[in-house]
Short mmCIF file of C-alpha atoms in Angstrom, two decimals:
data_model
loop_
_atom_site.label_atom_id
_atom_site.label_comp_id
_atom_site.label_asym_id
_atom_site.label_seq_id
_atom_site.Cartn_x
_atom_site.Cartn_y
_atom_site.Cartn_z
CA MET J 51 0.06 0.01 -0.03
CA LYS J 52 1.54 3.22 -1.10
CA ILE J 53 1.14 6.56 0.71
CA TYR J 54 -0.02 9.67 -1.11
CA LEU J 55 -0.21 13.22 0.01
CA ASP J 56 -3.99 12.77 0.13
CA CYS J 57 -3.38 10.33 3.06
CA LEU J 58 -2.06 13.27 5.23
CA PRO J 59 -5.32 15.31 5.77
CA CYS J 60 -7.17 12.03 6.17
CA LEU J 61 -4.95 11.03 8.89
CA MET J 62 -5.27 14.56 10.53
CA ASN J 63 -9.10 13.97 10.27
CA GLN J 64 -8.81 10.61 12.05
CA ALA J 65 -6.76 12.31 14.72
CA LEU J 66 -9.56 14.79 15.31
CA LYS J 67 -12.25 12.17 15.35
CA ALA J 68 -10.35 10.03 17.69
CA ALA J 69 -9.67 12.99 20.06
CA ARG J 70 -13.46 13.94 20.05
CA ALA J 71 -14.18 10.32 20.93
CA ALA J 72 -11.67 10.29 23.67
CA THR J 73 -12.45 13.54 25.41
CA ASP J 74 -14.92 16.54 25.26
CA ASP J 75 -12.09 18.90 26.07
CA GLU J 76 -11.57 21.14 23.06
CA ALA J 77 -8.11 22.25 24.43
CA ILE J 78 -6.98 18.65 24.68
CA GLN J 79 -8.36 17.95 21.13
CA ARG J 80 -6.30 20.90 19.85
CA ASP J 81 -3.14 19.45 21.47
CA VAL J 82 -3.80 16.31 19.70
CA LEU J 83 -4.10 18.02 16.38
CA ASN J 84 -0.93 20.09 17.05
CA ALA J 85 1.06 17.06 18.09
CA THR J 86 -0.13 15.16 14.98
CA ALA J 87 0.84 18.00 12.64
CA ALA J 88 4.25 18.29 14.44
CA MET J 89 4.85 14.57 14.05
CA MET J 90 4.13 14.18 10.32
CA PRO J 91 7.30 15.77 8.94
CA ASP J 92 9.44 13.44 11.03
CA LEU J 93 7.70 10.26 10.00
CA PRO J 94 9.90 8.01 7.66
CA PRO J 95 8.65 8.38 4.01
CA GLY J 96 8.41 4.57 3.70
CA LEU J 97 5.72 4.26 6.26
CA LYS J 98 2.49 2.58 5.13
CA PRO J 99 -0.71 4.40 6.13
CA PRO J 100 -1.70 1.89 8.83
CA GLU J 101 1.83 2.43 10.35
CA MET J 102 1.23 6.30 10.38
CA ALA J 103 -2.07 5.77 11.85
CA GLN J 104 -0.62 3.74 14.64
CA HIS J 105 1.59 6.61 15.64
CA ILE J 106 -1.35 8.93 15.60
CA TYR J 107 -3.63 6.74 17.77
CA ARG J 108 -0.72 6.34 20.26
CA LEU J 109 -0.50 10.10 20.49
CA VAL J 110 -4.14 10.25 21.10
CA ASP J 111 -3.73 7.77 24.05
CA GLN J 112 -0.78 9.77 25.38
CA ILE J 113 -2.37 13.06 25.32
CA THR J 114 -5.88 12.28 26.35
CA GLY J 115 -5.19 9.50 28.79
CA ASN J 116 -7.89 7.52 27.15
CA HIS J 117 -6.45 4.13 25.95
CA ASP J 118 -9.68 3.02 24.07
CA PRO J 119 -11.67 6.12 22.80
CA TYR J 120 -13.84 3.80 20.62
CA ARG J 121 -14.76 1.49 23.55
CA LYS J 122 -18.34 2.56 23.60
CA ALA J 123 -18.86 2.63 19.75
CA LYS J 124 -17.34 -0.94 19.65
CA ALA J 125 -19.79 -2.18 22.27
CA GLU J 126 -22.69 -0.53 20.38
CA ALA J 127 -21.60 -2.26 17.18
CA ASN J 128 -21.26 -5.61 18.76
CA GLU J 129 -24.61 -5.31 20.47
CA ALA J 130 -26.37 -4.14 17.31
CA VAL J 131 -25.34 -7.21 15.34
CA LEU J 132 -25.70 -9.63 18.29
CA ALA J 133 -29.23 -8.51 18.51
CA LEU J 134 -29.69 -9.92 14.89
CA TYR J 135 -27.80 -13.10 15.67
CA PRO J 136 -30.80 -15.50 15.99
CA HIS J 137 -32.26 -14.02 12.87
CA LEU J 138 -29.09 -14.46 10.91
CA LYS J 139 -28.75 -17.85 12.09
CA ARG J 140 -32.19 -18.70 10.76
CA LEU J 141 -31.34 -16.93 7.44
CA ILE J 142 -28.37 -19.09 7.04
CA ALA J 143 -29.98 -22.32 7.97
CA ASP J 144 -32.92 -21.77 5.68
CA SER J 145 -30.82 -20.81 2.73
CA PRO J 146 -29.99 -23.13 -0.06
CA ASP J 147 -26.27 -23.00 0.59
CA PRO J 148 -25.73 -22.08 4.35
CA LEU J 149 -21.86 -21.77 4.01
CA LEU J 150 -22.08 -19.47 0.93
CA THR J 151 -24.66 -17.27 2.76
CA ALA J 152 -22.47 -17.05 5.80
CA CYS J 153 -19.64 -16.01 3.63
CA LYS J 154 -21.62 -13.03 1.99
CA LEU J 155 -22.63 -11.86 5.35
CA ALA J 156 -19.13 -11.88 6.69
CA ILE J 157 -18.11 -10.04 3.40
CA GLY J 158 -20.73 -7.40 4.09
CA GLY J 159 -19.81 -7.01 7.60
CA ASN J 160 -16.22 -5.73 6.55
CA SER J 161 -18.02 -2.34 5.87
CA ILE J 162 -18.26 -1.69 9.57
CA ASP J 163 -15.29 0.59 10.01
CA LEU J 164 -15.01 3.70 12.19
CA GLY J 165 -11.58 4.85 10.88
CA PRO J 166 -12.24 6.88 7.81
CA ASN J 167 -15.93 7.38 8.47
CA PHE J 168 -16.95 7.70 12.21
CA GLU J 169 -20.62 6.55 11.73
CA GLN J 170 -22.54 3.49 12.65
CA VAL J 171 -23.80 1.29 9.86
CA ASP J 172 -27.29 0.36 9.28
CA VAL J 173 -26.98 -3.42 10.11
CA SER J 174 -30.32 -4.56 8.62
CA TYR J 175 -29.53 -2.71 5.27
CA LEU J 176 -26.07 -4.23 5.43
CA VAL J 177 -27.52 -7.89 5.64
CA GLU J 178 -30.07 -7.16 2.95
CA SER J 179 -27.57 -5.76 0.40
CA SER J 180 -25.05 -8.51 1.29
CA LEU J 181 -27.45 -11.22 0.39
CA SER J 182 -28.92 -9.76 -2.70
CA SER J 183 -25.62 -8.52 -4.23
CA PRO J 184 -23.53 -11.00 -6.45
CA LEU J 185 -19.81 -11.59 -5.49
CA CYS J 186 -17.45 -9.29 -7.57
CA ILE J 187 -14.65 -11.89 -6.86
CA ASN J 188 -16.04 -15.42 -6.36
CA ASP J 189 -13.60 -17.92 -5.03
CA TYR J 190 -16.16 -19.93 -3.16
CA GLU J 191 -15.48 -23.17 -4.93
CA LYS J 192 -11.88 -22.85 -4.14
CA LEU J 193 -12.82 -22.32 -0.40
CA ARG J 194 -14.79 -25.43 -0.30
CA SER J 195 -12.12 -27.40 -1.92
CA SER J 196 -9.57 -26.18 0.62
CA LEU J 197 -11.69 -26.74 3.43
CA SER J 198 -12.12 -30.38 2.48
CA SER J 199 -8.46 -31.12 3.18
CA SER J 200 -7.92 -28.53 6.01
CA ARG J 201 -7.12 -29.44 9.61
CA GLN J 202 -6.62 -25.90 10.94
CA ILE J 203 -7.97 -22.51 9.81
CA LEU J 204 -6.35 -19.19 10.64
CA TYR J 205 -9.02 -16.57 10.45
CA LEU J 206 -7.92 -12.77 10.73
CA GLY J 207 -10.41 -10.72 12.49
CA ASP J 208 -10.99 -6.94 11.69
CA ASN J 209 -13.59 -4.81 13.35
CA ALA J 210 -16.01 -4.94 16.23
CA GLY J 211 -19.57 -5.63 15.23
CA GLU J 212 -18.15 -7.33 12.07
CA ILE J 213 -16.94 -10.17 14.30
CA VAL J 214 -20.44 -11.35 14.93
CA PHE J 215 -20.63 -12.15 11.15
CA ASP J 216 -17.40 -13.82 11.47
CA ARG J 217 -18.59 -15.99 14.35
CA LEU J 218 -21.53 -17.05 12.09
CA LEU J 219 -19.13 -18.10 9.18
CA ILE J 220 -16.89 -20.01 11.64
CA GLU J 221 -19.83 -21.92 12.79
CA GLU J 222 -20.72 -22.76 9.26
CA LEU J 223 -16.97 -23.59 8.45
CA GLN J 224 -16.98 -26.12 11.40
CA ARG J 225 -20.31 -27.68 10.32
CA ALA J 226 -18.82 -28.33 6.67
CA ARG J 227 -15.64 -29.81 8.43
CA LYS J 228 -14.68 -30.08 11.90
CA THR J 229 -11.47 -28.09 12.21
CA ASP J 230 -9.27 -26.12 14.79
CA VAL J 231 -10.11 -22.36 14.08
CA TYR J 232 -7.68 -19.76 15.32
CA PHE J 233 -9.19 -16.28 15.39
CA VAL J 234 -6.65 -13.42 15.41
CA VAL J 235 -7.53 -10.08 17.02
CA ARG J 236 -5.67 -6.76 17.58
CA GLY J 237 -3.18 -6.89 20.40
CA GLY J 238 -4.38 -3.52 21.77
CA PRO J 239 -7.24 -1.08 21.24
CA VAL J 240 -6.95 1.03 17.97
CA VAL J 241 -10.00 2.63 16.33
CA ASN J 242 -12.68 -0.16 16.29
CA ASP J 243 -10.53 -3.10 15.56
CA ALA J 244 -11.62 -6.12 17.49
CA THR J 245 -9.73 -7.13 20.62
CA LEU J 246 -9.70 -9.99 22.88
CA ASP J 247 -12.44 -8.50 24.97
CA ASP J 248 -14.61 -7.76 21.86
CA ALA J 249 -14.20 -11.41 20.64
CA VAL J 250 -15.17 -12.78 24.11
CA ALA J 251 -18.13 -10.41 24.27
CA VAL J 252 -19.57 -11.78 21.09
CA GLY J 253 -18.88 -15.52 21.95
CA LEU J 254 -16.04 -16.09 19.61
CA ASP J 255 -14.09 -17.81 22.27
CA LYS J 256 -16.94 -20.55 22.26
CA VAL J 257 -16.25 -21.48 18.47
CA ALA J 258 -12.51 -20.65 18.11
CA THR J 259 -9.22 -20.14 19.86
CA VAL J 260 -8.89 -16.35 20.14
CA VAL J 261 -5.17 -15.16 19.58
CA PRO J 262 -4.13 -11.48 20.05
CA ASN J 263 -1.58 -10.50 17.29
CA GLY J 264 0.52 -8.39 19.66
CA SER J 265 0.19 -5.28 17.61
CA ASP J 266 -1.99 -2.06 17.97
CA ALA J 267 -1.58 -0.98 14.29
CA PRO J 268 -5.02 -0.50 12.53
CA ALA J 269 -5.96 -3.01 9.95
CA ARG J 270 -6.27 -1.69 6.37
#
């Protein structure tokens, strides 16, 4: 992933949103922006955008004292999708191909991201559009073929809320073939990326071995 000059104002905008999520004190929010602007000229030019964002979110933590500014937003996202869990289970079970349906839902869930656009997603619309839209890239048969000979699955998690869809998919993967699934989460809070606490909150620890990756860099 190459960094462009357009990434810089986007990162400043993320710093502001994270600062506002962390504190209502406008003076502290301004301190975050000033520190972010001062830091940018000293960042190595070869850094990828997620690496730059990692520096910014660490600054937010240091200046505001809020280690997890998106904690509330993550909990709300998890709760919103969990409320639909029984309905989603029925949708999957009643579909002609439950594994394919679970895959589509997990793909659609990837749009739950608070980094670039700090706003909650309409989960009901997300479900409807995910199931009604064709796959742009369809490697489903390759997935089924690989699954038939797999003994272990490494599943890389992304965002809170989205991980409920991941749980549904893992449950279908294990119905298709009983395997050991390792679900990887972020090693520390950053934006709304899922951590161990988030995974446990949605019951992923019941269907997979949850493994923190040791990093607090945002996934992109």
